[in-house]
PDB file of C-alpha atoms in Angstrom:
ATOM      1  CA  UNK A   9     147.744  22.888-147.357  1.00  0.00           C
ATOM      2  CA  UNK A  10     149.598  23.566-150.574  1.00  0.00           C
ATOM      3  CA  UNK A  11     149.319  21.271-153.582  1.00  0.00           C
ATOM      4  CA  UNK A  12     151.610  18.332-152.982  1.00  0.00           C
ATOM      5  CA  UNK A  13     151.219  18.674-149.210  1.00  0.00           C
ATOM      6  CA  UNK A  14     149.703  16.006-147.005  1.00  0.00           C
ATOM      7  CA  UNK A  15     146.965  15.909-144.414  1.00  0.00           C
ATOM      8  CA  UNK A  16     146.834  13.273-141.700  1.00  0.00           C
ATOM      9  CA  UNK A  17     143.936  12.388-139.403  1.00  0.00           C
ATOM     10  CA  UNK A  18     145.377  10.204-136.699  1.00  0.00           C
ATOM     11  CA  UNK A  19     143.817   8.217-133.862  1.00  0.00           C
ATOM     12  CA  UNK A  20     140.139   8.712-134.665  1.00  0.00           C
ATOM     13  CA  UNK A  21     138.196   6.226-132.525  1.00  0.00           C
ATOM     14  CA  UNK A  22     135.040   4.524-133.778  1.00  0.00           C
ATOM     15  CA  UNK A  23     132.862   3.471-130.879  1.00  0.00           C
ATOM     16  CA  UNK A  24     130.499   1.553-133.174  1.00  0.00           C
ATOM     17  CA  UNK A  25     133.068  -1.222-133.377  1.00  0.00           C
ATOM     18  CA  UNK A  26     133.810  -1.253-129.659  1.00  0.00           C
ATOM     19  CA  UNK A  27     134.315  -4.615-127.976  1.00  0.00           C
ATOM     20  CA  UNK A  28     133.842  -4.939-124.235  1.00  0.00           C
ATOM     21  CA  UNK A  29     134.374  -8.239-122.482  1.00  0.00           C
ATOM     22  CA  UNK A  30     133.266  -9.734-120.124  1.00  0.00           C
ATOM     23  CA  UNK A  31     129.630  -9.424-121.145  1.00  0.00           C
ATOM     24  CA  UNK A  32     128.739  -7.580-117.924  1.00  0.00           C
ATOM     25  CA  UNK A  33     130.718  -4.579-119.295  1.00  0.00           C
ATOM     26  CA  UNK A  34     129.011  -4.360-122.716  1.00  0.00           C
ATOM     27  CA  UNK A  35     126.520  -1.857-121.314  1.00  0.00           C
ATOM     28  CA  UNK A  36     129.403   0.440-120.434  1.00  0.00           C
ATOM     29  CA  UNK A  37     130.392   0.848-124.088  1.00  0.00           C
ATOM     30  CA  UNK A  38     126.819   1.428-125.239  1.00  0.00           C
ATOM     31  CA  UNK A  39     126.229   4.050-122.568  1.00  0.00           C
ATOM     32  CA  UNK A  40     129.449   5.869-123.381  1.00  0.00           C
ATOM     33  CA  UNK A  41     128.618   5.905-127.106  1.00  0.00           C
ATOM     34  CA  UNK A  42     125.174   7.363-126.381  1.00  0.00           C
ATOM     35  CA  UNK A  43     126.680   9.947-124.003  1.00  0.00           C
ATOM     36  CA  UNK A  44     129.183  11.054-126.657  1.00  0.00           C
ATOM     37  CA  UNK A  45     126.328  11.528-129.135  1.00  0.00           C
ATOM     38  CA  UNK A  46     124.373  13.621-126.628  1.00  0.00           C
ATOM     39  CA  UNK A  47     127.488  15.792-126.196  1.00  0.00           C
ATOM     40  CA  UNK A  48     127.469  16.493-129.946  1.00  0.00           C
ATOM     41  CA  UNK A  49     130.249  14.100-130.897  1.00  0.00           C
ATOM     42  CA  UNK A  50     130.066  11.609-133.744  1.00  0.00           C
ATOM     43  CA  UNK A  51     131.414   8.405-132.205  1.00  0.00           C
ATOM     44  CA  UNK A  52     131.388   6.739-135.651  1.00  0.00           C
ATOM     45  CA  UNK A  53     133.755   9.177-137.381  1.00  0.00           C
ATOM     46  CA  UNK A  54     136.589   6.669-137.726  1.00  0.00           C
ATOM     47  CA  UNK A  55     134.764   4.610-140.345  1.00  0.00           C
ATOM     48  CA  UNK A  56     133.923   7.772-142.287  1.00  0.00           C
ATOM     49  CA  UNK A  57     137.479   9.077-142.712  1.00  0.00           C
ATOM     50  CA  UNK A  58     138.086   7.520-146.141  1.00  0.00           C
ATOM     51  CA  UNK A  59     134.862   8.980-147.532  1.00  0.00           C
ATOM     52  CA  UNK A  60     135.572  12.395-146.008  1.00  0.00           C
ATOM     53  CA  UNK A  61     139.069  12.507-147.487  1.00  0.00           C
ATOM     54  CA  UNK A  62     137.837  11.440-150.931  1.00  0.00           C
ATOM     55  CA  UNK A  63     134.969  13.964-150.805  1.00  0.00           C
ATOM     56  CA  UNK A  64     137.461  16.676-149.923  1.00  0.00           C
ATOM     57  CA  UNK A  65     139.354  15.871-153.102  1.00  0.00           C
ATOM     58  CA  UNK A  66     142.508  14.441-151.602  1.00  0.00           C
ATOM     59  CA  UNK A  67     144.582  12.148-153.780  1.00  0.00           C
ATOM     60  CA  UNK A  68     146.458   8.988-152.828  1.00  0.00           C
ATOM     61  CA  UNK A  69     144.156   8.509-149.844  1.00  0.00           C
ATOM     62  CA  UNK A  70     145.226   5.769-147.469  1.00  0.00           C
ATOM     63  CA  UNK A  71     143.183   4.704-144.468  1.00  0.00           C
ATOM     64  CA  UNK A  72     143.348   1.963-141.912  1.00  0.00           C
ATOM     65  CA  UNK A  73     142.875   0.843-138.368  1.00  0.00           C
ATOM     66  CA  UNK A  74     145.654   0.923-135.816  1.00  0.00           C
ATOM     67  CA  UNK A  75     146.477  -2.440-134.251  1.00  0.00           C
ATOM     68  CA  UNK A  76     144.931  -3.517-131.000  1.00  0.00           C
ATOM     69  CA  UNK A  77     146.558  -5.063-127.984  1.00  0.00           C
ATOM     70  CA  UNK A  78     145.129  -6.164-124.717  1.00  0.00           C
ATOM     71  CA  UNK A  79     146.295  -8.408-121.997  1.00  0.00           C
ATOM     72  CA  UNK A  80     147.063  -8.399-118.333  1.00  0.00           C
ATOM     73  CA  UNK A  81     149.088  -5.169-118.597  1.00  0.00           C
ATOM     74  CA  UNK A  82     146.825  -2.341-117.475  1.00  0.00           C
ATOM     75  CA  UNK A  83     148.332   0.116-115.067  1.00  0.00           C
ATOM     76  CA  UNK A  84     146.515   1.936-112.329  1.00  0.00           C
ATOM     77  CA  UNK A  85     147.284   5.180-114.178  1.00  0.00           C
ATOM     78  CA  UNK A  86     145.580   3.812-117.319  1.00  0.00           C
ATOM     79  CA  UNK A  87     142.624   2.669-115.265  1.00  0.00           C
ATOM     80  CA  UNK A  88     142.204   5.974-113.433  1.00  0.00           C
ATOM     81  CA  UNK A  89     142.531   7.951-116.662  1.00  0.00           C
ATOM     82  CA  UNK A  90     139.944   5.785-118.404  1.00  0.00           C
ATOM     83  CA  UNK A  91     137.522   5.959-115.495  1.00  0.00           C
ATOM     84  CA  UNK A  92     137.927   9.703-115.123  1.00  0.00           C
ATOM     85  CA  UNK A  93     136.771  10.051-118.724  1.00  0.00           C
ATOM     86  CA  UNK A  94     133.945   7.542-118.236  1.00  0.00           C
ATOM     87  CA  UNK A  95     132.754   9.298-115.083  1.00  0.00           C
ATOM     88  CA  UNK A  96     132.634  12.581-116.983  1.00  0.00           C
ATOM     89  CA  UNK A  97     130.850  11.069-119.993  1.00  0.00           C
ATOM     90  CA  UNK A  98     128.317   9.165-117.887  1.00  0.00           C
ATOM     91  CA  UNK A  99     127.725  11.714-115.112  1.00  0.00           C
ATOM     92  CA  UNK A 100     124.152  12.397-116.271  1.00  0.00           C
ATOM     93  CA  UNK A 101     123.457   8.797-117.274  1.00  0.00           C
ATOM     94  CA  UNK A 102     124.206   6.535-114.320  1.00  0.00           C
ATOM     95  CA  UNK A 103     123.972   7.033-110.578  1.00  0.00           C
ATOM     96  CA  UNK A 104     127.379   7.053-108.939  1.00  0.00           C
ATOM     97  CA  UNK A 105     126.809   3.707-107.167  1.00  0.00           C
ATOM     98  CA  UNK A 106     126.081   1.933-110.489  1.00  0.00           C
ATOM     99  CA  UNK A 107     129.119   3.557-112.080  1.00  0.00           C
ATOM    100  CA  UNK A 108     131.265   2.426-109.129  1.00  0.00           C
ATOM    101  CA  UNK A 109     129.918  -1.122-109.500  1.00  0.00           C
ATOM    102  CA  UNK A 110     130.922  -1.180-113.187  1.00  0.00           C
ATOM    103  CA  UNK A 111     134.335   0.203-112.265  1.00  0.00           C
ATOM    104  CA  UNK A 112     134.863  -2.632-109.788  1.00  0.00           C
ATOM    105  CA  UNK A 113     133.791  -5.239-112.379  1.00  0.00           C
ATOM    106  CA  UNK A 114     136.187  -3.632-114.864  1.00  0.00           C
ATOM    107  CA  UNK A 115     139.106  -3.623-112.428  1.00  0.00           C
ATOM    108  CA  UNK A 116     138.479  -7.242-111.449  1.00  0.00           C
ATOM    109  CA  UNK A 117     138.362  -8.242-115.141  1.00  0.00           C
ATOM    110  CA  UNK A 118     141.688  -6.476-115.807  1.00  0.00           C
ATOM    111  CA  UNK A 119     143.307  -8.060-112.761  1.00  0.00           C
ATOM    112  CA  UNK A 120     142.081 -11.543-113.688  1.00  0.00           C
ATOM    113  CA  UNK A 121     143.247 -11.214-117.305  1.00  0.00           C
ATOM    114  CA  UNK A 122     139.690 -11.504-118.652  1.00  0.00           C
ATOM    115  CA  UNK A 123     139.208  -7.899-119.794  1.00  0.00           C
ATOM    116  CA  UNK A 124     139.050  -7.007-123.451  1.00  0.00           C
ATOM    117  CA  UNK A 125     138.504  -3.366-124.368  1.00  0.00           C
ATOM    118  CA  UNK A 126     138.943  -2.575-128.023  1.00  0.00           C
ATOM    119  CA  UNK A 127     137.837   0.586-129.758  1.00  0.00           C
ATOM    120  CA  UNK A 128     138.872   0.586-133.427  1.00  0.00           C
ATOM    121  CA  UNK A 129     141.077   3.598-133.987  1.00  0.00           C
ATOM    122  CA  UNK A 130     141.301   4.778-137.580  1.00  0.00           C
ATOM    123  CA  UNK A 131     143.765   6.952-139.448  1.00  0.00           C
ATOM    124  CA  UNK A 132     143.669   8.590-142.865  1.00  0.00           C
ATOM    125  CA  UNK A 133     146.303  10.228-144.997  1.00  0.00           C
ATOM    126  CA  UNK A 134     145.807  12.130-148.208  1.00  0.00           C
ATOM    127  CA  UNK A 135     147.755  14.304-150.576  1.00  0.00           C
ATOM    128  CA  UNK A 136     146.524  17.650-151.868  1.00  0.00           C
ATOM    129  CA  UNK A 137     146.539  17.483-155.648  1.00  0.00           C
ATOM    130  CA  UNK A 138     147.305  20.254-158.129  1.00  0.00           C
ATOM    131  CA  UNK A 139     143.628  20.464-159.100  1.00  0.00           C
ATOM    132  CA  UNK A 140     142.578  20.743-155.469  1.00  0.00           C
ATOM    133  CA  UNK A 141     144.241  24.024-154.582  1.00  0.00           C
ATOM    134  CA  UNK A 142     142.045  24.438-151.563  1.00  0.00           C
ATOM    135  CA  UNK A 143     140.699  21.468-149.657  1.00  0.00           C
ATOM    136  CA  UNK A 144     137.178  21.591-148.335  1.00  0.00           C
ATOM    137  CA  UNK A 145     138.098  19.306-145.444  1.00  0.00           C
ATOM    138  CA  UNK A 146     138.191  21.167-142.180  1.00  0.00           C
ATOM    139  CA  UNK A 147     138.344  20.083-138.551  1.00  0.00           C
ATOM    140  CA  UNK A 148     134.631  20.869-138.312  1.00  0.00           C
ATOM    141  CA  UNK A 149     133.873  18.457-141.168  1.00  0.00           C
ATOM    142  CA  UNK A 150     135.442  15.603-139.252  1.00  0.00           C
TER     143      UNK A 150
END
């Protein structure tokens, strides 16, 4: 990016701040976080964005967390998409019958209006300064 240009990291989840409710679904979040780490991902990157942007020499760095919303609106498409990802992440962690049991608890919680699923999702924006002709921030660094 040229001096004066901007770099944006958008929608970086941070599973360390994940909230799962009802309590019977807390294990789900912990297992998914551990599975992501085993796959080589850093599920805590969101909270590190500000530091990474400052270390890379960006100026006018702004970071934050996108707002959260939950309620009774949770479509079947959302549910199937979420569970497809969970099934993939947890394939080597939980037997299929235990995963199916958690899925049923999750669906019941959504349908009853009791479900809360919040994963803080961070963003960062920074400007490339004149002194920083070449940023050291790369997709690999994130």
